[in-house]
GROMACS .gro file of C-alpha atoms in nm:
model
  433
    1MET     CA    1  -1.573   1.466  -1.950
    2SER     CA    2  -1.721   1.243  -2.212
    3HIS     CA    3  -1.671   0.869  -2.211
    4ASN     CA    4  -1.729   0.745  -2.557
    5PRO     CA    5  -1.821   0.386  -2.623
    6PRO     CA    6  -1.592   0.184  -2.850
    7ILE     CA    7  -1.631   0.271  -3.214
    8ARG     CA    8  -1.565   0.027  -3.494
    9TRP     CA    9  -1.365   0.258  -3.714
   10ALA     CA   10  -1.223  -0.018  -3.928
   11LEU     CA   11  -1.574  -0.128  -4.009
   12LEU     CA   12  -1.674   0.228  -4.079
   13GLY     CA   13  -1.385   0.282  -4.318
   14ALA     CA   14  -1.457  -0.034  -4.513
   15ALA     CA   15  -1.826   0.031  -4.529
   16LEU     CA   16  -1.783   0.386  -4.651
   17LEU     CA   17  -1.571   0.266  -4.939
   18ALA     CA   18  -1.852   0.034  -5.041
   19LEU     CA   19  -2.125   0.291  -5.004
   20THR     CA   20  -2.036   0.488  -5.311
   21SER     CA   21  -2.390   0.563  -5.410
   22CYS     CA   22  -2.586   0.558  -5.088
   23GLY     CA   23  -2.732   0.879  -4.953
   24SER     CA   24  -2.853   0.992  -4.616
   25GLY     CA   25  -3.159   0.846  -4.456
   26SER     CA   26  -3.340   1.175  -4.438
   27GLY     CA   27  -3.667   1.154  -4.613
   28GLY     CA   28  -3.780   1.391  -4.879
   29GLY     CA   29  -4.129   1.519  -4.923
   30GLY     CA   30  -4.268   1.583  -5.264
   31SER     CA   31  -4.055   1.686  -5.558
   32ASP     CA   32  -4.044   2.045  -5.437
   33GLN     CA   33  -4.002   1.972  -5.067
   34VAL     CA   34  -3.680   1.857  -4.903
   35THR     CA   35  -3.658   1.730  -4.547
   36LEU     CA   36  -3.322   1.755  -4.374
   37THR     CA   37  -3.224   1.585  -4.050
   38TYR     CA   38  -3.024   1.785  -3.793
   39ARG     CA   39  -2.881   1.593  -3.498
   40LEU     CA   40  -2.755   1.725  -3.164
   41TRP     CA   41  -2.712   1.600  -2.807
   42ASP     CA   42  -2.796   1.892  -2.577
   43ASP     CA   43  -3.161   1.907  -2.474
   44GLN     CA   44  -3.125   2.264  -2.344
   45GLN     CA   45  -2.983   2.388  -2.673
   46LYS     CA   46  -3.254   2.200  -2.862
   47ALA     CA   47  -3.503   2.460  -2.744
   48GLY     CA   48  -3.293   2.733  -2.901
   49TYR     CA   49  -3.246   2.540  -3.222
   50GLU     CA   50  -3.618   2.494  -3.263
   51LYS     CA   51  -3.638   2.872  -3.300
   52VAL     CA   52  -3.336   2.875  -3.529
   53MET     CA   53  -3.481   2.610  -3.758
   54ALA     CA   54  -3.816   2.787  -3.770
   55ALA     CA   55  -3.639   3.099  -3.897
   56PHE     CA   56  -3.445   2.893  -4.152
   57GLU     CA   57  -3.759   2.724  -4.281
   58LYS     CA   58  -3.937   3.056  -4.310
   59ALA     CA   59  -3.655   3.190  -4.524
   60ASN     CA   60  -3.635   2.864  -4.722
   61PRO     CA   61  -3.995   2.742  -4.769
   62GLY     CA   62  -3.889   2.439  -4.973
   63ILE     CA   63  -3.679   2.294  -4.690
   64HIS     CA   64  -3.807   2.133  -4.370
   65VAL     CA   65  -3.567   2.046  -4.086
   66THR     CA   66  -3.626   1.762  -3.843
   67ILE     CA   67  -3.427   1.792  -3.521
   68GLU     CA   68  -3.303   1.468  -3.366
   69LEU     CA   69  -3.187   1.469  -3.003
   70LEU     CA   70  -2.970   1.188  -2.870
   71PRO     CA   71  -2.791   1.158  -2.534
   72TYR     CA   72  -2.418   1.222  -2.575
   73ASP     CA   73  -2.303   0.867  -2.509
   74GLN     CA   74  -2.551   0.732  -2.763
   75TYR     CA   75  -2.486   1.009  -3.011
   76TRP     CA   76  -2.150   0.883  -3.135
   77THR     CA   77  -2.241   0.516  -3.144
   78LYS     CA   78  -2.552   0.594  -3.349
   79LEU     CA   79  -2.368   0.839  -3.574
   80THR     CA   80  -2.101   0.583  -3.657
   81ALA     CA   81  -2.361   0.314  -3.723
   82ASP     CA   82  -2.556   0.552  -3.944
   83ALA     CA   83  -2.242   0.650  -4.136
   84VAL     CA   84  -2.168   0.281  -4.195
   85ALA     CA   85  -2.524   0.228  -4.317
   86GLY     CA   86  -2.520   0.542  -4.533
   87THR     CA   87  -2.803   0.696  -4.331
   88ALA     CA   88  -2.628   0.962  -4.124
   89PRO     CA   89  -2.813   1.290  -4.064
   90ASP     CA   90  -2.760   1.564  -4.319
   91VAL     CA   91  -2.611   1.809  -4.066
   92PHE     CA   92  -2.484   1.724  -3.719
   93TRP     CA   93  -2.263   1.847  -3.436
   94MET     CA   94  -1.895   1.761  -3.440
   95THR     CA   95  -1.628   1.785  -3.168
   96PRO     CA   96  -1.251   1.831  -3.211
   97THR     CA   97  -1.175   1.491  -3.057
   98GLN     CA   98  -1.413   1.301  -3.287
   99PHE     CA   99  -1.332   1.509  -3.594
  100PRO     CA  100  -1.010   1.330  -3.702
  101GLU     CA  101  -1.182   0.992  -3.725
  102TYR     CA  102  -1.473   1.119  -3.930
  103VAL     CA  103  -1.280   1.346  -4.163
  104THR     CA  104  -1.009   1.093  -4.248
  105LYS     CA  105  -1.277   0.837  -4.339
  106GLY     CA  106  -1.458   1.065  -4.577
  107VAL     CA  107  -1.773   1.116  -4.371
  108LEU     CA  108  -1.761   1.497  -4.383
  109SER     CA  109  -1.790   1.750  -4.664
  110PRO     CA  110  -1.562   2.056  -4.677
  111VAL     CA  111  -1.744   2.385  -4.625
  112GLN     CA  112  -1.697   2.722  -4.787
  113VAL     CA  113  -1.720   3.004  -4.533
  114ASP     CA  114  -1.502   3.302  -4.447
  115ALA     CA  115  -1.294   3.139  -4.173
  116SER     CA  116  -1.146   3.470  -4.063
  117LYS     CA  117  -1.480   3.567  -3.907
  118TYR     CA  118  -1.468   3.289  -3.647
  119HIS     CA  119  -1.257   3.214  -3.340
  120GLN     CA  120  -0.935   3.078  -3.483
  121THR     CA  121  -0.894   2.797  -3.229
  122VAL     CA  122  -1.232   2.661  -3.343
  123VAL     CA  123  -1.133   2.699  -3.707
  124GLY     CA  124  -0.807   2.516  -3.644
  125SER     CA  125  -0.989   2.234  -3.468
  126PHE     CA  126  -1.183   2.146  -3.783
  127THR     CA  127  -0.919   2.203  -4.050
  128TYR     CA  128  -0.772   1.905  -4.232
  129GLU     CA  129  -0.527   1.926  -4.520
  130ASN     CA  130  -0.590   2.301  -4.545
  131LYS     CA  131  -0.968   2.262  -4.582
  132LEU     CA  132  -1.235   2.349  -4.327
  133TYR     CA  133  -1.473   2.057  -4.260
  134GLY     CA  134  -1.747   2.211  -4.049
  135VAL     CA  135  -1.900   2.553  -3.999
  136PRO     CA  136  -1.776   2.688  -3.662
  137LYS     CA  137  -2.071   2.678  -3.421
  138ASP     CA  138  -1.962   2.788  -3.074
  139TRP     CA  139  -1.693   2.763  -2.816
  140GLY     CA  140  -1.663   2.697  -2.446
  141THR     CA  141  -1.360   2.765  -2.234
  142VAL     CA  142  -1.237   2.682  -1.887
  143GLY     CA  143  -1.276   2.931  -1.605
  144LEU     CA  144  -1.286   2.913  -1.230
  145LEU     CA  145  -1.630   2.895  -1.070
  146TYR     CA  146  -1.612   2.988  -0.704
  147ASN     CA  147  -1.836   2.991  -0.399
  148LYS     CA  148  -1.853   3.350  -0.278
  149ASP     CA  149  -2.021   3.245   0.045
  150LEU     CA  150  -1.724   3.025   0.144
  151PHE     CA  151  -1.485   3.307   0.065
  152LYS     CA  152  -1.685   3.542   0.289
  153GLN     CA  153  -1.703   3.289   0.572
  154ALA     CA  154  -1.325   3.243   0.558
  155GLY     CA  155  -1.261   3.616   0.530
  156VAL     CA  156  -1.070   3.560   0.207
  157GLU     CA  157  -1.070   3.787  -0.098
  158MET     CA  158  -1.036   3.640  -0.446
  159PRO     CA  159  -0.696   3.769  -0.565
  160ASP     CA  160  -0.689   3.992  -0.871
  161LYS     CA  161  -0.479   3.725  -1.037
  162LEU     CA  162  -0.431   3.362  -0.941
  163THR     CA  163  -0.089   3.216  -1.012
  164TRP     CA  164   0.086   2.885  -0.967
  165ALA     CA  165   0.443   2.756  -0.975
  166LYS     CA  166   0.588   2.408  -0.946
  167ASP     CA  167   0.744   2.481  -0.606
  168GLY     CA  168   0.404   2.556  -0.455
  169THR     CA  169   0.437   2.932  -0.451
  170GLY     CA  170   0.171   3.154  -0.604
  171THR     CA  171  -0.163   3.293  -0.502
  172LEU     CA  172  -0.363   2.984  -0.600
  173LEU     CA  173  -0.221   2.750  -0.339
  174ASP     CA  174  -0.207   3.022  -0.075
  175THR     CA  175  -0.575   3.100  -0.130
  176ALA     CA  176  -0.673   2.734  -0.142
  177ARG     CA  177  -0.502   2.669   0.193
  178LYS     CA  178  -0.701   2.945   0.361
  179LEU     CA  179  -1.025   2.798   0.227
  180THR     CA  180  -0.949   2.438   0.322
  181VAL     CA  181  -1.081   2.358   0.669
  182ASP     CA  182  -1.095   2.032   0.862
  183GLU     CA  183  -1.361   1.938   1.117
  184ALA     CA  184  -1.156   2.103   1.393
  185GLY     CA  185  -1.131   2.429   1.203
  186LYS     CA  186  -0.763   2.384   1.113
  187HIS     CA  187  -0.604   2.457   0.775
  188PRO     CA  188  -0.327   2.269   0.588
  189GLY     CA  189   0.000   2.368   0.752
  190ASP     CA  190  -0.160   2.419   1.094
  191ALA     CA  191  -0.049   2.191   1.376
  192GLY     CA  192  -0.299   1.910   1.409
  193PHE     CA  193  -0.461   1.953   1.068
  194ASP     CA  194  -0.627   1.623   0.972
  195PRO     CA  195  -0.639   1.562   0.594
  196ALA     CA  196  -0.871   1.264   0.656
  197LYS     CA  197  -1.138   1.488   0.809
  198VAL     CA  198  -1.162   1.786   0.579
  199LYS     CA  199  -1.492   1.970   0.591
  200THR     CA  200  -1.434   2.213   0.303
  201TYR     CA  201  -1.174   2.200   0.027
  202GLY     CA  202  -1.026   2.514  -0.126
  203PHE     CA  203  -0.985   2.377  -0.477
  204ALA     CA  204  -1.098   2.100  -0.709
  205SER     CA  205  -0.796   1.922  -0.858
  206TRP     CA  206  -0.889   1.594  -1.020
  207ASN     CA  207  -0.843   1.370  -1.321
  208HIS     CA  208  -1.020   1.570  -1.589
  209TYR     CA  209  -0.817   1.655  -1.894
  210GLN     CA  210  -1.023   1.942  -2.036
  211THR     CA  211  -1.057   2.151  -1.722
  212GLN     CA  212  -0.750   2.036  -1.531
  213TRP     CA  213  -0.415   1.891  -1.625
  214MET     CA  214  -0.408   1.995  -1.989
  215ASN     CA  215  -0.432   2.357  -1.873
  216TRP     CA  216  -0.148   2.307  -1.623
  217VAL     CA  217   0.063   2.152  -1.901
  218SER     CA  218   0.002   2.430  -2.150
  219SER     CA  219   0.053   2.709  -1.896
  220ASN     CA  220   0.391   2.555  -1.806
  221GLY     CA  221   0.508   2.547  -2.167
  222GLY     CA  222   0.434   2.179  -2.229
  223LYS     CA  223   0.265   2.034  -2.537
  224LEU     CA  224  -0.022   1.788  -2.568
  225VAL     CA  225   0.058   1.689  -2.928
  226ASP     CA  226   0.351   1.791  -3.147
  227LYS     CA  227   0.114   1.911  -3.423
  228PRO     CA  228  -0.248   1.864  -3.540
  229PHE     CA  229  -0.297   1.503  -3.651
  230GLY     CA  230   0.042   1.435  -3.492
  231LYS     CA  231   0.184   1.248  -3.192
  232TYR     CA  232   0.126   1.294  -2.817
  233ALA     CA  233   0.408   1.479  -2.642
  234PHE     CA  234   0.297   1.547  -2.285
  235ASN     CA  235   0.581   1.349  -2.123
  236ASP     CA  236   0.835   1.627  -2.172
  237PRO     CA  237   0.987   1.786  -1.853
  238ALA     CA  238   0.757   2.091  -1.858
  239SER     CA  239   0.447   1.875  -1.887
  240VAL     CA  240   0.558   1.639  -1.611
  241GLU     CA  241   0.620   1.936  -1.379
  242ALA     CA  242   0.268   2.055  -1.449
  243LEU     CA  243   0.118   1.711  -1.381
  244GLN     CA  244   0.310   1.696  -1.055
  245PHE     CA  245   0.160   2.030  -0.952
  246GLY     CA  246  -0.195   1.907  -1.011
  247VAL     CA  247  -0.134   1.587  -0.816
  248ASP     CA  248   0.040   1.770  -0.531
  249LEU     CA  249  -0.270   1.984  -0.476
  250VAL     CA  250  -0.441   1.660  -0.376
  251ASN     CA  251  -0.182   1.439  -0.210
  252LYS     CA  252   0.079   1.681  -0.078
  253HIS     CA  253  -0.101   2.005  -0.001
  254HIS     CA  254  -0.442   1.848   0.078
  255VAL     CA  255  -0.637   2.144  -0.060
  256ALA     CA  256  -0.835   1.922  -0.301
  257PRO     CA  257  -1.044   1.608  -0.237
  258PRO     CA  258  -0.870   1.270  -0.258
  259ALA     CA  259  -0.887   1.091  -0.591
  260THR     CA  260  -1.085   0.810  -0.432
  261GLN     CA  261  -1.378   1.053  -0.430
  262THR     CA  262  -1.321   1.224  -0.764
  263ASN     CA  263  -1.169   0.985  -1.017
  264PRO     CA  264  -1.382   0.918  -1.323
  265PRO     CA  265  -1.606   0.759  -1.418
  266THR     CA  266  -1.779   0.767  -1.079
  267GLY     CA  267  -1.638   1.091  -0.937
  268LYS     CA  268  -1.886   1.338  -0.797
  269ILE     CA  269  -1.681   1.654  -0.805
  270THR     CA  270  -1.958   1.869  -0.956
  271ASP     CA  271  -2.200   1.754  -0.687
  272MET     CA  272  -1.943   1.841  -0.421
  273PHE     CA  273  -1.912   2.194  -0.557
  274LYS     CA  274  -2.289   2.237  -0.575
  275ALA     CA  275  -2.314   2.111  -0.217
  276GLY     CA  276  -2.075   2.381  -0.094
  277LYS     CA  277  -1.788   2.146  -0.012
  278ILE     CA  278  -1.541   2.300  -0.259
  279ALA     CA  279  -1.460   2.670  -0.289
  280MET     CA  280  -1.293   2.691  -0.634
  281PHE     CA  281  -1.397   2.468  -0.923
  282PRO     CA  282  -1.243   2.482  -1.274
  283ALA     CA  283  -1.524   2.429  -1.524
  284ASN     CA  284  -1.621   2.494  -1.883
  285ASN     CA  285  -1.877   2.771  -1.917
  286ALA     CA  286  -2.105   2.516  -2.083
  287LEU     CA  287  -2.157   2.371  -1.734
  288LEU     CA  288  -2.321   2.690  -1.606
  289PRO     CA  289  -2.680   2.596  -1.704
  290PHE     CA  290  -2.640   2.272  -1.511
  291VAL     CA  291  -2.470   2.416  -1.202
  292ALA     CA  292  -2.614   2.764  -1.153
  293PRO     CA  293  -2.981   2.664  -1.104
  294GLU     CA  294  -2.890   2.415  -0.828
  295ALA     CA  295  -2.630   2.623  -0.644
  296THR     CA  296  -2.758   2.744  -0.308
  297PHE     CA  297  -2.481   3.003  -0.275
  298GLU     CA  298  -2.366   3.313  -0.459
  299MET     CA  299  -2.138   3.201  -0.742
  300GLY     CA  300  -1.857   3.396  -0.903
  301VAL     CA  301  -1.635   3.339  -1.205
  302ALA     CA  302  -1.261   3.407  -1.212
  303ALA     CA  303  -0.995   3.351  -1.474
  304MET     CA  304  -0.787   3.037  -1.454
  305PRO     CA  305  -0.452   3.070  -1.274
  306GLU     CA  306  -0.147   3.185  -1.464
  307GLY     CA  307   0.138   2.936  -1.479
  308PRO     CA  308   0.510   2.993  -1.519
  309GLN     CA  309   0.454   3.053  -1.892
  310GLY     CA  310   0.140   3.263  -1.847
  311ARG     CA  311  -0.227   3.173  -1.878
  312SER     CA  312  -0.323   2.919  -2.142
  313VAL     CA  313  -0.668   2.759  -2.135
  314ASN     CA  314  -0.852   2.496  -2.330
  315LEU     CA  315  -1.107   2.632  -2.574
  316ASN     CA  316  -1.341   2.362  -2.695
  317GLY     CA  317  -1.552   2.448  -2.996
  318LEU     CA  318  -1.815   2.265  -3.198
  319ALA     CA  319  -1.883   2.267  -3.570
  320GLU     CA  320  -2.188   2.213  -3.789
  321ALA     CA  321  -2.078   1.915  -3.997
  322VAL     CA  322  -2.231   1.822  -4.332
  323TYR     CA  323  -2.265   1.454  -4.420
  324ALA     CA  324  -2.065   1.378  -4.734
  325LYS     CA  325  -2.332   1.136  -4.861
  326SER     CA  326  -2.638   1.345  -4.789
  327LYS     CA  327  -2.919   1.293  -5.039
  328HIS     CA  328  -2.959   1.669  -5.039
  329PRO     CA  329  -2.605   1.808  -5.039
  330LYS     CA  330  -2.703   2.152  -5.169
  331GLU     CA  331  -2.973   2.204  -4.906
  332ALA     CA  332  -2.759   2.052  -4.628
  333MET     CA  333  -2.477   2.290  -4.708
  334LYS     CA  334  -2.724   2.577  -4.717
  335LEU     CA  335  -2.843   2.490  -4.368
  336ALA     CA  336  -2.490   2.453  -4.228
  337GLU     CA  337  -2.380   2.784  -4.376
  338TYR     CA  338  -2.692   2.953  -4.237
  339LEU     CA  339  -2.612   2.820  -3.889
  340GLY     CA  340  -2.280   2.999  -3.911
  341THR     CA  341  -2.436   3.339  -3.980
  342GLU     CA  342  -2.516   3.616  -3.734
  343GLU     CA  343  -2.891   3.559  -3.690
  344PRO     CA  344  -2.882   3.203  -3.550
  345GLN     CA  345  -2.555   3.246  -3.361
  346LYS     CA  346  -2.684   3.563  -3.196
  347LEU     CA  347  -3.008   3.388  -3.100
  348MET     CA  348  -2.815   3.112  -2.925
  349ALA     CA  349  -2.585   3.362  -2.754
  350ASP     CA  350  -2.869   3.586  -2.638
  351GLY     CA  351  -3.043   3.282  -2.493
  352GLY     CA  352  -2.741   3.210  -2.275
  353TYR     CA  353  -2.676   2.877  -2.441
  354VAL     CA  354  -2.325   2.927  -2.580
  355PHE     CA  355  -2.055   3.170  -2.672
  356PRO     CA  356  -2.092   3.194  -3.052
  357ALA     CA  357  -1.798   3.102  -3.276
  358LEU     CA  358  -1.872   3.404  -3.495
  359ASN     CA  359  -1.663   3.693  -3.364
  360GLY     CA  360  -1.830   3.996  -3.208
  361LEU     CA  361  -2.149   3.833  -3.076
  362SER     CA  362  -2.051   3.748  -2.716
  363LYS     CA  363  -2.234   4.039  -2.555
  364GLY     CA  364  -2.570   3.863  -2.562
  365TYR     CA  365  -2.428   3.566  -2.373
  366VAL     CA  366  -2.260   3.794  -2.119
  367ASP     CA  367  -2.579   3.996  -2.069
  368TYR     CA  368  -2.789   3.681  -2.024
  369TRP     CA  369  -2.575   3.564  -1.731
  370LYS     CA  370  -2.536   3.915  -1.593
  371ALA     CA  371  -2.913   3.922  -1.552
  372LYS     CA  372  -2.871   3.611  -1.336
  373LYS     CA  373  -2.605   3.791  -1.131
  374ILE     CA  374  -2.314   3.593  -1.275
  375ASP     CA  375  -2.035   3.787  -1.444
  376VAL     CA  376  -1.897   3.561  -1.718
  377THR     CA  377  -1.657   3.813  -1.868
  378PRO     CA  378  -1.352   3.617  -1.738
  379PHE     CA  379  -1.444   3.342  -1.987
  380GLU     CA  380  -1.462   3.598  -2.266
  381GLN     CA  381  -1.131   3.757  -2.167
  382GLU     CA  382  -0.958   3.420  -2.158
  383ALA     CA  383  -1.082   3.338  -2.506
  384SER     CA  384  -0.905   3.644  -2.643
  385GLY     CA  385  -0.576   3.526  -2.495
  386SER     CA  386  -0.375   3.207  -2.532
  387THR     CA  387  -0.604   2.911  -2.597
  388PHE     CA  388  -0.553   2.558  -2.723
  389PRO     CA  389  -0.788   2.285  -2.852
  390LEU     CA  390  -0.825   1.934  -2.722
  391PRO     CA  391  -0.586   1.694  -2.897
  392VAL     CA  392  -0.679   1.684  -3.264
  393THR     CA  393  -0.542   1.351  -3.375
  394THR     CA  394  -0.674   1.012  -3.476
  395GLY     CA  395  -0.736   0.752  -3.211
  396PHE     CA  396  -0.815   0.987  -2.922
  397THR     CA  397  -1.167   0.861  -2.872
  398GLY     CA  398  -1.042   0.505  -2.834
  399PHE     CA  399  -0.748   0.616  -2.621
  400GLU     CA  400  -0.956   0.826  -2.381
  401THR     CA  401  -1.063   0.539  -2.156
  402LYS     CA  402  -0.707   0.410  -2.121
  403LEU     CA  403  -0.579   0.763  -2.059
  404ASN     CA  404  -0.827   0.803  -1.776
  405GLN     CA  405  -0.728   0.470  -1.625
  406ILE     CA  406  -0.359   0.562  -1.624
  407PHE     CA  407  -0.416   0.910  -1.484
  408ASN     CA  408  -0.657   0.778  -1.221
  409GLU     CA  409  -0.360   0.585  -1.085
  410MET     CA  410  -0.149   0.901  -1.097
  411TYR     CA  411  -0.399   1.104  -0.897
  412LEU     CA  412  -0.423   0.818  -0.647
  413GLY     CA  413  -0.046   0.843  -0.601
  414LYS     CA  414   0.013   0.492  -0.736
  415LEU     CA  415   0.205   0.615  -1.044
  416THR     CA  416   0.447   0.906  -1.055
  417PRO     CA  417   0.356   1.180  -1.306
  418LYS     CA  418   0.660   1.086  -1.513
  419ALA     CA  419   0.566   0.719  -1.524
  420ALA     CA  420   0.202   0.799  -1.597
  421ALA     CA  421   0.289   1.042  -1.875
  422ASP     CA  422   0.538   0.802  -2.036
  423GLN     CA  423   0.284   0.520  -2.030
  424ALA     CA  424   0.000   0.736  -2.158
  425VAL     CA  425   0.205   0.888  -2.440
  426ALA     CA  426   0.330   0.546  -2.550
  427GLU     CA  427  -0.019   0.395  -2.547
  428GLY     CA  428  -0.173   0.702  -2.709
  429ASN     CA  429   0.080   0.716  -2.991
  430ALA     CA  430   0.013   0.350  -3.065
  431THR     CA  431  -0.344   0.451  -3.157
  432VAL     CA  432  -0.244   0.736  -3.391
  433LYS     CA  433  -0.283   0.634  -3.753
   0.00000   0.00000   0.00000
């Protein structure tokens, strides 16, 4: 989960109104040479984009592209400061949660691509007032990473389909109980089971909106927001039931680590999975390059559990955004549109970096991980089903810290799911402009 530093949007809005004639800070070469700046935050993907930009420059000899890499937490602070100063990069990565702030303040240019060729959840994430503001780049979705070694040790088979229900029935909880073992070898429900001395947990349930509770809410028929650029709505009965289920996995059923160990910002849930202390771990496929190399066990991928209303998973896509005040708008748009074509998106997919947003190119990504003995087709299958974006509405980036604080209390058992949802929705809606 990202934790974005405070952003002075009011300052940004005022400054952008004043900067009517300023352009981007990207330097130009001679009269026939244009230098564009392309900014991203992922050092692993940077290696792939160096190849992509080399191919672009070869096809466009009058344009040079400089790649800027910034750590994620610095990325947004610097981007906002640059937008205020009129020196933002010509093309840069954009997320659904940051998109509303930037598009409503005039930082982004609309793009002209055939939107029907891309995953529609990604397209919807970057659409504002019926215009697309960003070339769809990629998507990542939530699946279930699992430790095959722990399953074998427990003599447990991964069910063909994991399910959950608010009353605790379903194959997910049943499987998680069998995989949860205390120091005496007892499971939850056994006489003498000690939840304070658990050696291995069956599942990772924790305060993480993208991979956890938002999926429970959506698969129970609840809604995160009433509409794009609308109001938060996850305090309805269906959503509260779903939140209760996620919390019960921790505090009632004891199949997931206590929130004292997992709550953000200091939680170490990923480290616990890599260390073999958790059997099933919901994660975005984008985490694979960071988890797979360090895992000392055989890792599998399964689809997320189906809820009472079926399976519905978060699909988080990125877009190639074009700075509205670029000094080289024609060339910047040319680069962004190129990045949305088959050649670069296939290169990134074949390198195992991302699932491409352009439809029909997933095979390269699947084959890359298959060669590493990880079958990622459950991610691909989920993406063709019911998916939803992160909340696309103004104020989310500022609200995120408060949301985490409130839900930390919920996972600790200090706030009921109903009270936590009511408080979070009220505070979140106060930030929507």
